[in-house]
CSV table of C-alpha atoms in Angstrom, one decimal:
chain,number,residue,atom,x,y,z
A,62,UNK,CA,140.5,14.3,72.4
A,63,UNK,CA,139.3,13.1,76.1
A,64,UNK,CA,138.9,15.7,78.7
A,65,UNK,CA,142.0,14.3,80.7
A,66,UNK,CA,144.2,14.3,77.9
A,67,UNK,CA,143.6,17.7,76.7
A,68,UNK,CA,144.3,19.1,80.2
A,69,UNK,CA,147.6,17.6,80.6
A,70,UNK,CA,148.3,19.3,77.3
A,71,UNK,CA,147.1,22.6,78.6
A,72,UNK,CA,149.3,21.6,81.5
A,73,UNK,CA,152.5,20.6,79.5
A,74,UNK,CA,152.0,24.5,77.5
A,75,UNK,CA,152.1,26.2,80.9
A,76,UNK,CA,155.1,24.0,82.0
A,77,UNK,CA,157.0,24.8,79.0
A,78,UNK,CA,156.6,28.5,79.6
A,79,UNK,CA,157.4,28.1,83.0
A,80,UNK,CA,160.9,26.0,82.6
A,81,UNK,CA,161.9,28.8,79.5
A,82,UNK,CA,165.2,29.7,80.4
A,83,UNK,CA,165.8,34.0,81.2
A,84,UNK,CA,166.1,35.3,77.8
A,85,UNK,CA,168.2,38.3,79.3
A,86,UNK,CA,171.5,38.4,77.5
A,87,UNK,CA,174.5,39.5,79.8
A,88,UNK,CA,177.5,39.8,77.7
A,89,UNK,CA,180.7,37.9,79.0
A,90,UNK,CA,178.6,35.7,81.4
A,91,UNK,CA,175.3,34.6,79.7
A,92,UNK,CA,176.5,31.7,77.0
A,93,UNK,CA,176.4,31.9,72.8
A,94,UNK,CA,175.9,28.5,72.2
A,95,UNK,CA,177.6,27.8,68.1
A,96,UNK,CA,174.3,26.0,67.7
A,97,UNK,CA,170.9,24.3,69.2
A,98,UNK,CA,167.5,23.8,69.1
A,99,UNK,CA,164.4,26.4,69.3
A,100,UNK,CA,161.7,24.4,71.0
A,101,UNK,CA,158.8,26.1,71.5
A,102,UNK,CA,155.4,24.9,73.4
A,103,UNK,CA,153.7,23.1,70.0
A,104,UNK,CA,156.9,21.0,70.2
A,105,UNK,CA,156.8,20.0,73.8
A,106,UNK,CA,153.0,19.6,73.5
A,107,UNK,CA,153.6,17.2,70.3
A,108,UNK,CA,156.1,15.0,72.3
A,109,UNK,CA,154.0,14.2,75.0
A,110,UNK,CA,151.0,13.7,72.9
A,111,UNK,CA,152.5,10.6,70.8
A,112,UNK,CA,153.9,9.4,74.3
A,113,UNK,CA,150.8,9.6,76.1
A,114,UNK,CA,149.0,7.5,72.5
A,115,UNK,CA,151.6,5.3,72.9
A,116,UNK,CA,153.4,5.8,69.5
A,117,UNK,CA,156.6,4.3,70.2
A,118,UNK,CA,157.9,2.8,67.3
A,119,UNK,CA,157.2,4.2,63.9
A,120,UNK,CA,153.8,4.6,62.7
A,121,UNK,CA,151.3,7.7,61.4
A,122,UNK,CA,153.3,10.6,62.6
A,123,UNK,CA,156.6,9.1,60.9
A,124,UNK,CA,154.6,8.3,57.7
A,125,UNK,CA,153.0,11.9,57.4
A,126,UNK,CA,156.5,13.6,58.2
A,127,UNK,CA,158.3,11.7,55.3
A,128,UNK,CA,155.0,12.6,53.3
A,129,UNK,CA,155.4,16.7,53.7
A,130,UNK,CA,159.2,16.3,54.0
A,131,UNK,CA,159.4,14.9,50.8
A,132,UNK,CA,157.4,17.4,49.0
A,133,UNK,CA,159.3,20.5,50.6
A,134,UNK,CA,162.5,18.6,49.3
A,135,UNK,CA,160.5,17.7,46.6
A,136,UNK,CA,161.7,14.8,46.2
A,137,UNK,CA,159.3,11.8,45.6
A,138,UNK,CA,160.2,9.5,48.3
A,139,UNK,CA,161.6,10.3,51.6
A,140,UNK,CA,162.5,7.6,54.4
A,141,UNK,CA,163.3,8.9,57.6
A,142,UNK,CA,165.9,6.6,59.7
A,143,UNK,CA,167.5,7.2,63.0
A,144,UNK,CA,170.1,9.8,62.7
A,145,UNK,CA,172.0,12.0,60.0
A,146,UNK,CA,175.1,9.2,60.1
A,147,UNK,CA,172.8,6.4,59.2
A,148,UNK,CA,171.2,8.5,56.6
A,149,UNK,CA,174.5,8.7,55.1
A,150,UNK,CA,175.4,4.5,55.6
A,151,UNK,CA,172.0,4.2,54.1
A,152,UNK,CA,172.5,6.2,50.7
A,153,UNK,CA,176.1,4.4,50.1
A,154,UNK,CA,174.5,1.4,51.0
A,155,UNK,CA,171.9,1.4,48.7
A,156,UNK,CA,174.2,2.1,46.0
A,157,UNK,CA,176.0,-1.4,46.5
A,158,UNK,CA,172.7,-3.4,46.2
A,159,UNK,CA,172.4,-6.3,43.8
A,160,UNK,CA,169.2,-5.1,42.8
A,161,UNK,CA,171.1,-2.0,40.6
A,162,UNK,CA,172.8,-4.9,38.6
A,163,UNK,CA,175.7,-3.7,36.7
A,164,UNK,CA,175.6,-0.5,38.0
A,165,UNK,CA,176.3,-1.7,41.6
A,166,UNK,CA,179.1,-0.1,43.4
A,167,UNK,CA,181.7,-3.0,44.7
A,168,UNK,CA,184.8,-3.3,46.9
A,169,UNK,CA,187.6,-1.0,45.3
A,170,UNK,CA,185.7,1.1,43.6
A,171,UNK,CA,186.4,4.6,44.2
A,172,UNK,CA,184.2,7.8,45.3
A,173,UNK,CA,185.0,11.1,45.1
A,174,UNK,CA,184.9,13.6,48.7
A,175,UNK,CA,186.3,15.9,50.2
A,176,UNK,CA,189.2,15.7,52.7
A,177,UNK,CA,187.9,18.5,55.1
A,178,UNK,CA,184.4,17.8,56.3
A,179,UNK,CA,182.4,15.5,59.0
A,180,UNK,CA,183.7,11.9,59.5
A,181,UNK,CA,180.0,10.5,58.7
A,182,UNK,CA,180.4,11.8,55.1
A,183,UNK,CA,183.3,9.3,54.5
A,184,UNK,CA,183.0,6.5,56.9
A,185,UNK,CA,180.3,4.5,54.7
A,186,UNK,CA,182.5,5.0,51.9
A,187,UNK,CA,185.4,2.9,53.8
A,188,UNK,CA,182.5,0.8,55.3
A,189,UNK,CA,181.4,-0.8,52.3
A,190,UNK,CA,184.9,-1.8,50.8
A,191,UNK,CA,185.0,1.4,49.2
A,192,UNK,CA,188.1,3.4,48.0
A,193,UNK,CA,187.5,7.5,48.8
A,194,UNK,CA,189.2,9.9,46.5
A,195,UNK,CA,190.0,13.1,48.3
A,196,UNK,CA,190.1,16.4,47.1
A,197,UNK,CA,190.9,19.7,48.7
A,198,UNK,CA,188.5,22.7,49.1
A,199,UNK,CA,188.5,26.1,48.5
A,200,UNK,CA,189.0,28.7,51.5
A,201,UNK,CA,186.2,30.9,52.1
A,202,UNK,CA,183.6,28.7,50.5
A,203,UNK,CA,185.1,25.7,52.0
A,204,UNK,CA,183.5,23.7,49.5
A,205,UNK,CA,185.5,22.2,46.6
A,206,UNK,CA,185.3,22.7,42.9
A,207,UNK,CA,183.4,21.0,40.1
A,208,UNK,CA,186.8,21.3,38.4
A,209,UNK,CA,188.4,19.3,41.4
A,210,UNK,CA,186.2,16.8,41.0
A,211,UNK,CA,186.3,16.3,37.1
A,212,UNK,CA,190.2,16.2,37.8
A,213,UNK,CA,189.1,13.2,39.7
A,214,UNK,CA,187.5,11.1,38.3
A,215,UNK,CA,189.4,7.7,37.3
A,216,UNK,CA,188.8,4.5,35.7
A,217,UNK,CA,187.6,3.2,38.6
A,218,UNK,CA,185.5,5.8,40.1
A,219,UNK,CA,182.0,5.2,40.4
A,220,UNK,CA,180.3,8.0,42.8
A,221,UNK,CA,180.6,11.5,44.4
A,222,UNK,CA,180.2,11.6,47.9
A,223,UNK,CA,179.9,15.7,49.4
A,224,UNK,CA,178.4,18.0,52.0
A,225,UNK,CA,177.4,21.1,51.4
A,226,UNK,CA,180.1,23.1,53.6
A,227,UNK,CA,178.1,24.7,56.9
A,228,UNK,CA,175.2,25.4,54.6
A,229,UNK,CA,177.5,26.7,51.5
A,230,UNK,CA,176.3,24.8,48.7
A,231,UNK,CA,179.2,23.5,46.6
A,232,UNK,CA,178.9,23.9,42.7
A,233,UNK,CA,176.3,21.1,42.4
A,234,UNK,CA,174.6,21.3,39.4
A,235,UNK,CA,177.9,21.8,37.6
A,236,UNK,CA,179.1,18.3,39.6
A,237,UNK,CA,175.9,16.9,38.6
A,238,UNK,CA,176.8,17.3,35.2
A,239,UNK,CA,179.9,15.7,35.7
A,240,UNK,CA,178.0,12.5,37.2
A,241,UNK,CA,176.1,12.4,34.4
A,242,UNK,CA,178.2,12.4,31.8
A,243,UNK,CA,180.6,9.7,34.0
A,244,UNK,CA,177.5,7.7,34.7
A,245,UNK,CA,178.1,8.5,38.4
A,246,UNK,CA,176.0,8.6,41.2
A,247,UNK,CA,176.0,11.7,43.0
A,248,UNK,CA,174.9,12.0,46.5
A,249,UNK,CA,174.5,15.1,48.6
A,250,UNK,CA,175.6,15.4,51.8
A,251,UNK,CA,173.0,17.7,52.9
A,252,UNK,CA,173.0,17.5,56.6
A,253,UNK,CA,174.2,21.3,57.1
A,254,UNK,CA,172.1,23.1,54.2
A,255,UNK,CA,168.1,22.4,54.6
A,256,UNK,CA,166.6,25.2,52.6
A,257,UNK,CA,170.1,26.6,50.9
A,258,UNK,CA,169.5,27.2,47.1
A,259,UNK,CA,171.8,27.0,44.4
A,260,UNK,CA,171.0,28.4,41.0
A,261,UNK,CA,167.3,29.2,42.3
A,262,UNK,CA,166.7,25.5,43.2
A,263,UNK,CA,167.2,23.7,46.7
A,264,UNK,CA,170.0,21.8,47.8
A,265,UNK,CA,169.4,18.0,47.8
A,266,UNK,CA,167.3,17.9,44.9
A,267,UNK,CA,169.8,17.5,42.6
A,268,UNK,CA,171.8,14.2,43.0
A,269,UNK,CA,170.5,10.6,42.8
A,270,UNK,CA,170.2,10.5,46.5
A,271,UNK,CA,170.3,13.2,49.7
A,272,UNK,CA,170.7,12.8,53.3
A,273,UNK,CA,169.5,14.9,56.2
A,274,UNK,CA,170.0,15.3,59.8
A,275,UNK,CA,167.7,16.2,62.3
A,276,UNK,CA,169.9,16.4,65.7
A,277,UNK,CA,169.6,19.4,67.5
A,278,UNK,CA,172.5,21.5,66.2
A,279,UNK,CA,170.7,21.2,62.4
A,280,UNK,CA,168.1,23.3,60.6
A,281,UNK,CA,165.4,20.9,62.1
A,282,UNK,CA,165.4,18.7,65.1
A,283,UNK,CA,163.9,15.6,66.5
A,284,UNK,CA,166.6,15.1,68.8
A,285,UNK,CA,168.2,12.4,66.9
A,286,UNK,CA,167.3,11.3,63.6
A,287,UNK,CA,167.7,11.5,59.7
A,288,UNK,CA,166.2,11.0,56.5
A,289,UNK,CA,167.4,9.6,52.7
A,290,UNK,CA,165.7,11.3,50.2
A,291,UNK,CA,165.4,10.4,46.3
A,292,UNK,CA,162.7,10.8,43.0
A,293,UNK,CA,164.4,7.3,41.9
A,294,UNK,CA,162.0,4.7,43.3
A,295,UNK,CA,164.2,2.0,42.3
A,296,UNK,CA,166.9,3.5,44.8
A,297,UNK,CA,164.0,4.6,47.2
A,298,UNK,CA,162.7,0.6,47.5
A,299,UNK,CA,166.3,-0.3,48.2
A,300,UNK,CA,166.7,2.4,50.9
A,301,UNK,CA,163.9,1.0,52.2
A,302,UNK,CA,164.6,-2.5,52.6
A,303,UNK,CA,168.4,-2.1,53.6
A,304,UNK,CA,166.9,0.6,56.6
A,305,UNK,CA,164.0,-2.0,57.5
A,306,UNK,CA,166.3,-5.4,58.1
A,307,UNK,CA,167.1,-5.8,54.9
A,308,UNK,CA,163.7,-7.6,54.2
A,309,UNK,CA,161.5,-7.5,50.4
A,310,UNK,CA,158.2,-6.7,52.1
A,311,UNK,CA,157.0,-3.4,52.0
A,312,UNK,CA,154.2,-3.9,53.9
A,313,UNK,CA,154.4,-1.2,56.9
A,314,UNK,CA,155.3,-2.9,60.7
A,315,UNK,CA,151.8,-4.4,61.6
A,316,UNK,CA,150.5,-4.7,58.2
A,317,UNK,CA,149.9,-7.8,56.3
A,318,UNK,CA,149.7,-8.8,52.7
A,319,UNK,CA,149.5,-5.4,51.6
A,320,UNK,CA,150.5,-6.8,47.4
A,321,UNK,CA,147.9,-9.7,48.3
A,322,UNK,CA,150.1,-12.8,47.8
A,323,UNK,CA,152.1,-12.6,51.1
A,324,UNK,CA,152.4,-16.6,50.6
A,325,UNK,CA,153.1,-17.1,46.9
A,326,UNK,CA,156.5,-16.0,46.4
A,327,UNK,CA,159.4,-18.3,45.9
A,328,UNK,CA,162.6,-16.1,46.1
A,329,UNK,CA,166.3,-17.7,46.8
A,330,UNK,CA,166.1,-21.5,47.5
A,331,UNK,CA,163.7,-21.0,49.9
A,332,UNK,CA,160.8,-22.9,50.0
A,333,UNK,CA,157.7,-21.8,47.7
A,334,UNK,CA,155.1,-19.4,49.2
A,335,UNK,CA,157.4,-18.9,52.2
A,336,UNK,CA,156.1,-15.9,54.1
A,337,UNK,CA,156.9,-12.9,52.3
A,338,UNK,CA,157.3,-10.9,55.5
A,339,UNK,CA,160.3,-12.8,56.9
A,340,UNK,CA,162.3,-13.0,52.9
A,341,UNK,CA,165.2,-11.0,53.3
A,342,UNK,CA,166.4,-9.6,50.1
A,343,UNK,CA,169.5,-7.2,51.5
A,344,UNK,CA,171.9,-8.1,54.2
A,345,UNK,CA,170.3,-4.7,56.2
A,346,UNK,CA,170.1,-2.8,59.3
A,347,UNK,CA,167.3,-1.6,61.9
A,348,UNK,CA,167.8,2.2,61.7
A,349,UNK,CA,164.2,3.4,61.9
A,350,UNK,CA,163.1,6.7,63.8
A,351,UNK,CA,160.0,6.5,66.3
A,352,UNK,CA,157.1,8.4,66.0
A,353,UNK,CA,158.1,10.7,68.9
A,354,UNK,CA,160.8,11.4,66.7
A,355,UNK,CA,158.7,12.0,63.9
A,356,UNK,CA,156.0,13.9,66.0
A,357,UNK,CA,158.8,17.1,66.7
A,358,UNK,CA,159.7,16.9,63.7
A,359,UNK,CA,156.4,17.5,61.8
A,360,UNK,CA,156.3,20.8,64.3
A,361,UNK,CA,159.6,22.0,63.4
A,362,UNK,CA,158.8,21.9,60.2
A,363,UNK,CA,156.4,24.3,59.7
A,364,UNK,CA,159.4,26.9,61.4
A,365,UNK,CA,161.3,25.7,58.7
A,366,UNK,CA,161.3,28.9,56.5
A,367,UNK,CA,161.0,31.3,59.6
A,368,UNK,CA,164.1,29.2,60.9
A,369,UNK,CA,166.1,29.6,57.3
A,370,UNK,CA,165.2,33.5,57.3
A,371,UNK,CA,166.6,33.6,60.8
A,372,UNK,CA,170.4,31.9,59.9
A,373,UNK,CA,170.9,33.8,56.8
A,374,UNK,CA,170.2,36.8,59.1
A,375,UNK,CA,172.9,36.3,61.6
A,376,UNK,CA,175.5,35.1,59.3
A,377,UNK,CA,174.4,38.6,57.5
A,378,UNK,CA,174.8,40.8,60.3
A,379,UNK,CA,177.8,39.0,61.4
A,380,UNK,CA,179.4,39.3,57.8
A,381,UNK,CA,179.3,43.2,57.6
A,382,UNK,CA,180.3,43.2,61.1
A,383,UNK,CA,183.3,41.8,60.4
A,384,UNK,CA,184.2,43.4,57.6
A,385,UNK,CA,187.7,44.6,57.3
A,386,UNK,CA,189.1,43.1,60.3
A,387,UNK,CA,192.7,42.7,59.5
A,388,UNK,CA,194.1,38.8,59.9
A,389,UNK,CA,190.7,37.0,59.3
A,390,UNK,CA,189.0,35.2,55.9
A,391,UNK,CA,185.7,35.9,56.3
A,392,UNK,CA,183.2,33.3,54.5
A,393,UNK,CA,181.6,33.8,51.2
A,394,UNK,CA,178.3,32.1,49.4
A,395,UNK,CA,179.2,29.9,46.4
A,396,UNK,CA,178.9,32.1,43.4
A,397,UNK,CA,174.7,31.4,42.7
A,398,UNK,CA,173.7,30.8,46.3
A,399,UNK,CA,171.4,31.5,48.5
A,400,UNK,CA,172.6,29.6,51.9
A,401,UNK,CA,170.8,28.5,54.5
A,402,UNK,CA,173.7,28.9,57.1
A,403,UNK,CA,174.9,26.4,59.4
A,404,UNK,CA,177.4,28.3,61.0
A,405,UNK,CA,179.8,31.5,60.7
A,406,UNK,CA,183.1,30.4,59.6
A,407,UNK,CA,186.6,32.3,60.5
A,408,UNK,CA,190.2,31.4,58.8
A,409,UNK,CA,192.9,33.0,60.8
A,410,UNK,CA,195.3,34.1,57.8
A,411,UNK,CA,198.3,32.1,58.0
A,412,UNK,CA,200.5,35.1,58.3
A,413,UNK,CA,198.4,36.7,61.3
A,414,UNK,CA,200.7,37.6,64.5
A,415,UNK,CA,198.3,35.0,66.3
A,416,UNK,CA,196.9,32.0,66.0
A,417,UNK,CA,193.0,30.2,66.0
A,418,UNK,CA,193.8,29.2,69.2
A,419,UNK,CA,194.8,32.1,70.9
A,420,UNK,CA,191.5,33.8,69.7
A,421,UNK,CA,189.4,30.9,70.4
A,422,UNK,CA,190.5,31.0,73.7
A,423,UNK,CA,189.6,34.7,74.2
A,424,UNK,CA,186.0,33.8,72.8
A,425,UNK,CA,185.5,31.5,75.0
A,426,UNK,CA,186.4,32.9,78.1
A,427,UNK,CA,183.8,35.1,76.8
A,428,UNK,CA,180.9,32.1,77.2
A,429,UNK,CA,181.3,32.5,73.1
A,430,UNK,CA,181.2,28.8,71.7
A,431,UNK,CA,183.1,27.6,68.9
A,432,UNK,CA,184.0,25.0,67.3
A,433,UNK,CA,186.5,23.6,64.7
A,434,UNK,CA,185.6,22.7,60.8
A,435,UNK,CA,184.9,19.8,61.9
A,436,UNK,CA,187.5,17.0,61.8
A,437,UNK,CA,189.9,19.3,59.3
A,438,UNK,CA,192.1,17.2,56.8
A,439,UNK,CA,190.2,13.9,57.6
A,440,UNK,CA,193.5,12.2,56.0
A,441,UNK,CA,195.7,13.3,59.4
A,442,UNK,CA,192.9,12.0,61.5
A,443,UNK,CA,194.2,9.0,63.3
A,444,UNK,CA,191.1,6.7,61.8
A,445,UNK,CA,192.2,7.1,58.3
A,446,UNK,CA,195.8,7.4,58.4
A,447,UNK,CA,195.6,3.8,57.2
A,448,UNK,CA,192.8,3.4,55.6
A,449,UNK,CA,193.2,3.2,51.9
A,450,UNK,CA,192.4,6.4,49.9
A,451,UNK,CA,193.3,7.9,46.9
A,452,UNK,CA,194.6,11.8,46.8
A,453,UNK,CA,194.2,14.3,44.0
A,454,UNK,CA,196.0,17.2,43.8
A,455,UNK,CA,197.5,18.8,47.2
A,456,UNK,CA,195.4,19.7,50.5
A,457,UNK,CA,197.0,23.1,50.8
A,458,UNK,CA,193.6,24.1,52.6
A,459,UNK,CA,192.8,21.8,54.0
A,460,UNK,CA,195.9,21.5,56.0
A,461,UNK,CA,195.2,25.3,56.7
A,462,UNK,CA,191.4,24.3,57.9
A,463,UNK,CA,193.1,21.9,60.4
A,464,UNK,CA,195.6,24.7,61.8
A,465,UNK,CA,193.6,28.0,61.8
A,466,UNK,CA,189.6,27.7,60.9
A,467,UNK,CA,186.7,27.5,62.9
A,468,UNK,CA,183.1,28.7,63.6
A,469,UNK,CA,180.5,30.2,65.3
A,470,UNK,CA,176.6,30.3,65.8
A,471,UNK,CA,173.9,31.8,63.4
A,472,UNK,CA,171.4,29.6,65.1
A,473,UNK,CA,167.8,30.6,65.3
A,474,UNK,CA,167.6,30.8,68.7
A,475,UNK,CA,170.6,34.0,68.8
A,476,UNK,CA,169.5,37.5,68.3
A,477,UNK,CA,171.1,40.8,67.4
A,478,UNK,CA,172.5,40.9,70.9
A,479,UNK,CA,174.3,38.1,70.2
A,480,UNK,CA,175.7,38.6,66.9
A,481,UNK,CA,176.6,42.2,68.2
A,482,UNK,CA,178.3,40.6,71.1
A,483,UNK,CA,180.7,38.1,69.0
A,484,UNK,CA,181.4,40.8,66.2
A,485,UNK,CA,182.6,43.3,69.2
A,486,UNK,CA,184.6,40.4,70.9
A,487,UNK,CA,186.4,39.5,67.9
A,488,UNK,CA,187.2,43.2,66.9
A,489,UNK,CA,188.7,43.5,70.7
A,490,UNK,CA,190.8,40.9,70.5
A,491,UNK,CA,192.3,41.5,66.9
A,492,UNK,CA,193.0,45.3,67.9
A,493,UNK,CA,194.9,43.6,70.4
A,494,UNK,CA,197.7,42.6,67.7
C-alpha cells in the first residue's frame, strides 16, 4: 500500500469517528429506527479503498465474498447479484430454463406461497407466466404450515416459493420433505433469516435454491444487493448465465477463453466457432453487484455472528418484557428454532378495545418506528387483485395481519435503552384501555 493511500485511510477512520452520530438516547425525542445498518470504521475504510483502486464493476472483492458467503451458507456456489428482489427473479428464473429439460417450470404451472409476506417473494412467480397458490399463515409464528402446503399441492404444482417470516423459520425441513416426495423444487426465501437455525441446521441450506438480501434493513448490508445460493451446480450455471445476460460463457468479465476453445463452438444456427463470449444461451438480465458492493459486504460479514447474537437479544428482552400485556399476541419461534430475528412482531387481538392504529400512532409520536407485516394479504393488494392465483383454504390470518399486525426493531444497532424504552411505551399505552 502507497504512503498516500494509506493516509487517506487513516484519514477516512478519523472521519468516521468524527461524523458518528450522539449515541445518547433521550426517550420520546431521540428516534428507534425498526431497522438499519451498523457501519463501523473497517466498513467506511473498505468502501473507499475499492473506490480509490478503481473496482467499479465486479471483480476480486465480489468473487472472494461469494467464496466465504457460500461456505458460511454452506452452500457450494453462491452468486451475488444486485439486490434481494433480483435474487428472488433470479431463483424462479432459473427454474424455467430449458437447460432443466423436462423438469422446467412453464406458463401455468403453479407454486405454492404464502398470501402474507413481501411483494418480491411472489412477483417472479406472476413474472414468468406462473400461477401462485396461496396459503394462509399461522399467527404468532406468521409462517405457514408444512400441512398447508401438502394441502396444496395439485396436479399442476411444480415449486414452493416462501420466506422465512421476520427471521421465524417456517417448518422447512418438514416442506422439504414434501418437495421431495412431489418432485418440487423448493426455494427459500431467506432474505429476513441470515443465521436462524431450524432443527440445529441454518436456514437456506435446505431447499434447491436460497436468496439473500443485503439492503441496509437486513442481517448484512452492502447498501443494495443480493445473492442466489445453491449446492446444485446445474442450477448454480443457470443462475449464472440468466444474472450475466443470459450468455453460455463462464469466463469472468475481462477474461478470455478460460475452457480453451472460445472459437470452436457451434451452438444454435449460428455460425461454427462463433465467439463463445457473445453466444447467448438464456434470454437474461444484467443484475450484477460491484465490487464496492462486495467490499462492505466482506466486512460485515465477519459481524455476522456478533450481529445474529445481538437480534435474538432484543427480541429476547423485548419478549419477557411484554409478557402478559393484555390485548397483544406476542411472537413465538417455530417449534425447533433458533431465529435470527428480523423484527419484533405485535398482533392487536381482534377483540382489543383499540386498534393497531391507534397504538402505532402513540409509538410513533414517541420517535418509535414501526412498520406493517409487510404488504398483509398480498391478494387485497391492488397489484394482484387480478392477477391469476389459486387459494387454498381461507386467509383468516392473514386478513387479521392486514388489519391489526405490525413490528418493531431488534436491530443491532439498538441497545437495552431501547428495548426498555418500547416495552415501557407499549405498557403505557395498553394500561390506557
Amino acid at each position: 500500500m502507497s504512503d498516500t493511500k494509506a493516509r487517506i485511510l487513516d484519514s477516512v477512520r478519523e472521519y468516521h469517528l468524527e461524523k458518528e452520530p450522539s449515541r445518547e438516547f433521550v426517550p420520546g425525542v431521540s428516534e428507534i429506527w425498526p431497522s438499519g445498518a451498523v457501519l463501523e470504521p473497517a466498513d467506511r475504510v473498505a468502501l473507499v479503498e475499492a473506490a480509490l483502486d478503481m473496482r467499479i464493476a465486479a471483480g476480486t472483492s465480489s468473487r472472494k465474498f461469494e467464496s466465504r458467503f457460500a461456505r458460511y451458507m454452506k452452500r457450494r456456489k453462491a452468486h451475488l447479484v444486485n439486490s434481494g428482489s433480483s435474487a428472488n427473479l433470479l431463483a424462479m428464473s432459473a427454474l424455467t430454463s430449458p437447460h432443466l429439460e423436462d423438469r422446467r417450470l412453464k406458463p401455468g404451472d403453479e407454486v405454492i406461497t404464502v398470501a402474507a409476506g413481501f411483494p418480491t417473494t411472489v412477483n417472479p412467480i406472476l413474472q414468468n407466466g406462473l400461477i401462485p397458490v396461496f396459503v394462509d399463515v399461522e399467527l404468532k409464528t406468521y409462517n405457514t404450515t408444512a400441512e398447508r402446503i401438502k394441502a396444496a399441492v395439485g396436479p399442476k404444482t411444480r415449486a414452493i416459493m416462501v420466506a422465512h417470516a421476520l427471521g421465524n423459520p417456517f417448518e422447512v425441513a418438514e416442506v422439504a420433505q414434501i418437495a421431495e416426495e412431489n418432485d418440487l423444487f423448493l426455494i427459500e426465501d431467506n432474505c429476513d433469516a441470515v443465521g436462524s437455525l431450524y432443527n440445529g441446521q441454518l436456514t437456506g441450506t435446505f431447499g434447491d435454491l436460497t436468496t439473500v438480501s443485503f439492503y441496509p434493513a437486513h442481517h448484512l448490508t452492502m447498501g443494495e444487493g443480493g445473492c442466489v445460493l445453491t449446492s446444485n451446480l446445474a442450477l448454480a450455471r443457470i443462475v449464472e448465465s440468466l444474472r450475466d445476460w443470459g450468455r453460455d460463457c463462464w469466463c469472468e468479465p475481462g477474461e478470455s477463453d478460460r475452457c480453451f476453445k472460445r472459437f470452436e463452438y457451434q451452438l444454435g444456427t449460428l455460425p461454427a466457432g462463433y465467439d463463445h463470449k457473445y453466444i447467448y444461451s438464456h434470454i437474461g438480465y444484467n443484475l450484477k453487484a460491484t465490487d464496492l458492493q462486495a467490499a462492505l459486504g466482506l466486512t460485515q460479514l465477519d459481524k455476522v455472528d456478533d450481529f445474529t447474537a445481538a437480534r435474538r437479544r432484543n427480541w429476547q428482552r423485548l419478549r419477557e418484557g411484554l409478557e402478559g400485556v393484555p390485548h397483544l399476541i406476542l411472537p413465538e419461534a417455530t417449534l425447533g428454532s433458533e431465529p435470527s430475528w428480523f423484527g419484533f412482531v405485535i398482533t392487536v387481538d381482534p377483540g382489543a378495545p383499540f386498534k393497531r392504529k391507534e397504538l402505532v400512532n402513540f409509538l410513533e409520536e414517541r420517535k418509535i418506528g414501526t412498520r406493517n407485516l409487510f404488504a398483509g394479504n398480498l391478494t387485497r393488494q391492488p397489484a394482484y387483485v387480478d392477477a391469476p392465483h389459486r387459494i387454498v383454504g381461507d386467509l383468516t390470518n392473514s386478513d387479521i395481519i392486514t388489519e391489526q399486525t405490525f413490528w418493531i426493531g431488534v436491530y443491532p444497532g439498538l441497545t437495552d435503552e431501547h428495548t426498555d424504552f418500547m416495552t415501557s411505551s407499549i405498557r403505557d399505552f395498553v394500561a390506557g384501555w
